[in-house]
Amino acid sequence: SDYIRAVKINHKKHWIWFGTLYGEIVYHDGVRFGRYRKLPVQGTPVHTFGVEGDDLLWIGTNNGVFSYSTSSYIFERFSISSTDSQLPNEIIRSIVVDGAGTKWIGTEDGLVKFNGNNWKVYNRTNSPLPSDTIYALTIDLNGNLWIGTKYGVAVFNEQGTR
């Protein structure tokens, strides 16, 4: 499918990643386009990418989060039913990876912080987020996490959320 739902640049590798409506991962390596892989769950739209290091993609879908190593070609799925996941919802709208390698995951039911071992969910009951529905995430040059929600914007940093 050519229906592109997500785009992410890997600045370290100088590749551009594209995710399609039907779960295909397409790339541009600076010279040509190619189809990389399909997600292991067929028909799963790709909503977002996060990039960690040179070769690890974090892929947000309607069926949870997938990590994909472009060097070993291995997928790992994190979902509500995974024993090693604490995702509050499988609909993933945004993923960003900070300088420490922490994954910030925007879901329909809160913001998830995953450091590779531990999961923490932030929502309206335990943080000043204006909404539990997280649509967009980005990190600025000062390390602040900007959070776009259904009812406004929040900023998270080491001093807290505002």
PDB file of C-alpha atoms in Angstrom, residues 33-158:
ATOM      1  CA  PHE A  33      13.005   3.542  -1.766  1.00  0.00           C
ATOM      2  CA  GLY A  34      12.507  -0.003  -0.591  1.00  0.00           C
ATOM      3  CA  ARG A  35       9.924  -2.062   1.257  1.00  0.00           C
ATOM      4  CA  TYR A  36      11.456  -3.324   4.437  1.00  0.00           C
ATOM      5  CA  ARG A  37       9.094  -5.589   6.314  1.00  0.00           C
ATOM      6  CA  LYS A  38       5.484  -6.072   7.269  1.00  0.00           C
ATOM      7  CA  LEU A  39       4.437  -6.113  10.872  1.00  0.00           C
ATOM      8  CA  PRO A  40       3.806  -9.619  12.236  1.00  0.00           C
ATOM      9  CA  VAL A  41       0.146  -8.747  12.930  1.00  0.00           C
ATOM     10  CA  GLN A  42      -1.430  -8.445   9.475  1.00  0.00           C
ATOM     11  CA  GLY A  43      -3.461  -5.377   8.579  1.00  0.00           C
ATOM     12  CA  THR A  44      -2.108  -3.305  11.460  1.00  0.00           C
ATOM     13  CA  PRO A  45      -1.766   0.384  10.508  1.00  0.00           C
ATOM     14  CA  VAL A  46       1.437   2.126  11.511  1.00  0.00           C
ATOM     15  CA  HIS A  47       0.637   5.381  13.352  1.00  0.00           C
ATOM     16  CA  THR A  48       4.079   6.480  14.512  1.00  0.00           C
ATOM     17  CA  PHE A  49       7.774   5.671  14.778  1.00  0.00           C
ATOM     18  CA  GLY A  50      10.391   6.306  17.415  1.00  0.00           C
ATOM     19  CA  VAL A  51      14.064   5.761  16.613  1.00  0.00           C
ATOM     20  CA  GLU A  52      16.583   4.517  19.158  1.00  0.00           C
ATOM     21  CA  GLY A  53      20.243   4.477  18.179  1.00  0.00           C
ATOM     22  CA  ASP A  54      21.274   3.343  14.711  1.00  0.00           C
ATOM     23  CA  ASP A  55      18.972   0.403  14.172  1.00  0.00           C
ATOM     24  CA  LEU A  56      16.068   0.120  16.609  1.00  0.00           C
ATOM     25  CA  LEU A  57      12.624   1.266  15.515  1.00  0.00           C
ATOM     26  CA  TRP A  58       9.725   1.644  17.914  1.00  0.00           C
ATOM     27  CA  ILE A  59       6.472   1.316  15.977  1.00  0.00           C
ATOM     28  CA  GLY A  60       3.090   2.467  17.283  1.00  0.00           C
ATOM     29  CA  THR A  61      -0.019   0.732  15.937  1.00  0.00           C
ATOM     30  CA  ASN A  62      -3.623  -0.161  16.812  1.00  0.00           C
ATOM     31  CA  ASN A  63      -2.200  -3.387  18.276  1.00  0.00           C
ATOM     32  CA  GLY A  64       0.330  -2.004  20.713  1.00  0.00           C
ATOM     33  CA  VAL A  65       4.006  -1.209  20.252  1.00  0.00           C
ATOM     34  CA  PHE A  66       6.514  -3.175  18.233  1.00  0.00           C
ATOM     35  CA  SER A  67      10.263  -2.824  18.503  1.00  0.00           C
ATOM     36  CA  TYR A  68      12.178  -3.812  15.400  1.00  0.00           C
ATOM     37  CA  SER A  69      15.910  -4.267  15.054  1.00  0.00           C
ATOM     38  CA  THR A  70      16.990  -3.440  11.512  1.00  0.00           C
ATOM     39  CA  SER A  71      20.269  -5.298  12.066  1.00  0.00           C
ATOM     40  CA  SER A  72      18.910  -8.587  13.471  1.00  0.00           C
ATOM     41  CA  TYR A  73      15.472  -8.352  11.754  1.00  0.00           C
ATOM     42  CA  ILE A  74      13.677  -9.233  15.002  1.00  0.00           C
ATOM     43  CA  PHE A  75      10.271  -7.864  16.045  1.00  0.00           C
ATOM     44  CA  GLU A  76       9.122  -7.734  19.662  1.00  0.00           C
ATOM     45  CA  ARG A  77       5.531  -6.871  20.491  1.00  0.00           C
ATOM     46  CA  PHE A  78       4.309  -5.043  23.595  1.00  0.00           C
ATOM     47  CA  SER A  79       0.543  -5.054  24.111  1.00  0.00           C
ATOM     48  CA  ILE A  80      -2.078  -5.112  26.859  1.00  0.00           C
ATOM     49  CA  SER A  81      -1.888  -8.914  26.881  1.00  0.00           C
ATOM     50  CA  SER A  82       1.941  -8.982  27.125  1.00  0.00           C
ATOM     51  CA  THR A  83       3.158 -10.034  30.542  1.00  0.00           C
ATOM     52  CA  ASP A  84       6.088  -7.599  30.263  1.00  0.00           C
ATOM     53  CA  SER A  85       3.990  -4.558  29.309  1.00  0.00           C
ATOM     54  CA  GLN A  86       1.902  -2.081  31.252  1.00  0.00           C
ATOM     55  CA  LEU A  87       0.336  -0.328  28.288  1.00  0.00           C
ATOM     56  CA  PRO A  88      -3.085   1.028  29.302  1.00  0.00           C
ATOM     57  CA  ASN A  89      -4.363   0.872  25.720  1.00  0.00           C
ATOM     58  CA  GLU A  90      -3.205  -0.739  22.471  1.00  0.00           C
ATOM     59  CA  ILE A  91      -3.912   2.304  20.299  1.00  0.00           C
ATOM     60  CA  ILE A  92      -0.555   4.074  20.077  1.00  0.00           C
ATOM     61  CA  ARG A  93      -0.609   7.578  18.585  1.00  0.00           C
ATOM     62  CA  SER A  94       2.935   8.813  19.194  1.00  0.00           C
ATOM     63  CA  ILE A  95       6.369   7.590  20.301  1.00  0.00           C
ATOM     64  CA  VAL A  96       9.505   9.563  21.027  1.00  0.00           C
ATOM     65  CA  VAL A  97      12.824   8.349  22.448  1.00  0.00           C
ATOM     66  CA  ASP A  98      14.768  10.761  24.660  1.00  0.00           C
ATOM     67  CA  GLY A  99      18.546  11.133  25.000  1.00  0.00           C
ATOM     68  CA  ALA A 100      18.679   8.524  27.784  1.00  0.00           C
ATOM     69  CA  GLY A 101      16.886   5.934  25.631  1.00  0.00           C
ATOM     70  CA  THR A 102      13.602   6.254  27.506  1.00  0.00           C
ATOM     71  CA  LYS A 103      10.585   5.591  25.307  1.00  0.00           C
ATOM     72  CA  TRP A 104       7.636   7.961  25.745  1.00  0.00           C
ATOM     73  CA  ILE A 105       4.473   6.433  24.304  1.00  0.00           C
ATOM     74  CA  GLY A 106       1.238   8.322  23.705  1.00  0.00           C
ATOM     75  CA  THR A 107      -1.879   6.156  23.983  1.00  0.00           C
ATOM     76  CA  GLU A 108      -5.631   6.692  24.036  1.00  0.00           C
ATOM     77  CA  ASP A 109      -5.504   6.202  27.842  1.00  0.00           C
ATOM     78  CA  GLY A 110      -2.402   8.037  29.004  1.00  0.00           C
ATOM     79  CA  LEU A 111       1.295   8.703  28.554  1.00  0.00           C
ATOM     80  CA  VAL A 112       3.651   5.771  29.093  1.00  0.00           C
ATOM     81  CA  LYS A 113       7.303   5.998  30.126  1.00  0.00           C
ATOM     82  CA  PHE A 114       9.341   2.866  29.359  1.00  0.00           C
ATOM     83  CA  ASN A 115      13.053   2.745  30.173  1.00  0.00           C
ATOM     84  CA  GLY A 116      13.619  -0.761  28.803  1.00  0.00           C
ATOM     85  CA  ASN A 117      12.791  -2.431  32.130  1.00  0.00           C
ATOM     86  CA  ASN A 118      10.122  -0.434  33.940  1.00  0.00           C
ATOM     87  CA  TRP A 119       6.811   1.008  32.797  1.00  0.00           C
ATOM     88  CA  LYS A 120       5.048   4.019  34.289  1.00  0.00           C
ATOM     89  CA  VAL A 121       1.693   5.355  33.132  1.00  0.00           C
ATOM     90  CA  TYR A 122       0.792   9.028  33.534  1.00  0.00           C
ATOM     91  CA  ASN A 123      -2.834  10.114  33.258  1.00  0.00           C
ATOM     92  CA  ARG A 124      -5.183  12.732  34.689  1.00  0.00           C
ATOM     93  CA  THR A 125      -5.427  10.942  38.035  1.00  0.00           C
ATOM     94  CA  ASN A 126      -1.679  10.968  38.789  1.00  0.00           C
ATOM     95  CA  SER A 127      -0.418  13.980  36.798  1.00  0.00           C
ATOM     96  CA  PRO A 128      -1.583  17.387  35.564  1.00  0.00           C
ATOM     97  CA  LEU A 129      -2.142  16.153  31.997  1.00  0.00           C
ATOM     98  CA  PRO A 130      -5.169  17.918  30.481  1.00  0.00           C
ATOM     99  CA  SER A 131      -6.376  14.670  28.850  1.00  0.00           C
ATOM    100  CA  ASP A 132      -5.576  10.965  28.857  1.00  0.00           C
ATOM    101  CA  THR A 133      -5.723  10.918  25.049  1.00  0.00           C
ATOM    102  CA  ILE A 134      -2.193  11.632  23.824  1.00  0.00           C
ATOM    103  CA  TYR A 135      -1.846  12.485  20.131  1.00  0.00           C
ATOM    104  CA  ALA A 136       1.639  13.961  19.727  1.00  0.00           C
ATOM    105  CA  LEU A 137       5.007  13.930  21.483  1.00  0.00           C
ATOM    106  CA  THR A 138       8.289  15.709  20.838  1.00  0.00           C
ATOM    107  CA  ILE A 139      11.391  16.596  22.818  1.00  0.00           C
ATOM    108  CA  ASP A 140      12.911  20.061  22.528  1.00  0.00           C
ATOM    109  CA  LEU A 141      16.605  21.006  22.675  1.00  0.00           C
ATOM    110  CA  ASN A 142      16.374  21.472  26.474  1.00  0.00           C
ATOM    111  CA  GLY A 143      15.057  17.934  27.006  1.00  0.00           C
ATOM    112  CA  ASN A 144      11.473  18.987  27.710  1.00  0.00           C
ATOM    113  CA  LEU A 145       8.814  16.529  26.578  1.00  0.00           C
ATOM    114  CA  TRP A 146       5.972  18.377  24.812  1.00  0.00           C
ATOM    115  CA  ILE A 147       2.697  16.459  24.948  1.00  0.00           C
ATOM    116  CA  GLY A 148      -0.197  17.159  22.597  1.00  0.00           C
ATOM    117  CA  THR A 149      -3.475  15.887  24.046  1.00  0.00           C
ATOM    118  CA  LYS A 150      -7.150  15.953  23.196  1.00  0.00           C
ATOM    119  CA  TYR A 151      -7.608  19.020  25.434  1.00  0.00           C
ATOM    120  CA  GLY A 152      -4.377  20.951  25.118  1.00  0.00           C
ATOM    121  CA  VAL A 153      -0.631  20.879  25.533  1.00  0.00           C
ATOM    122  CA  ALA A 154       1.494  19.887  28.518  1.00  0.00           C
ATOM    123  CA  VAL A 155       5.244  20.055  29.069  1.00  0.00           C
ATOM    124  CA  PHE A 156       7.091  17.478  31.157  1.00  0.00           C
ATOM    125  CA  ASN A 157      10.601  17.918  32.498  1.00  0.00           C
ATOM    126  CA  GLU A 158      12.547  16.809  35.559  1.00  0.00           C
TER     127      GLU A 158
END
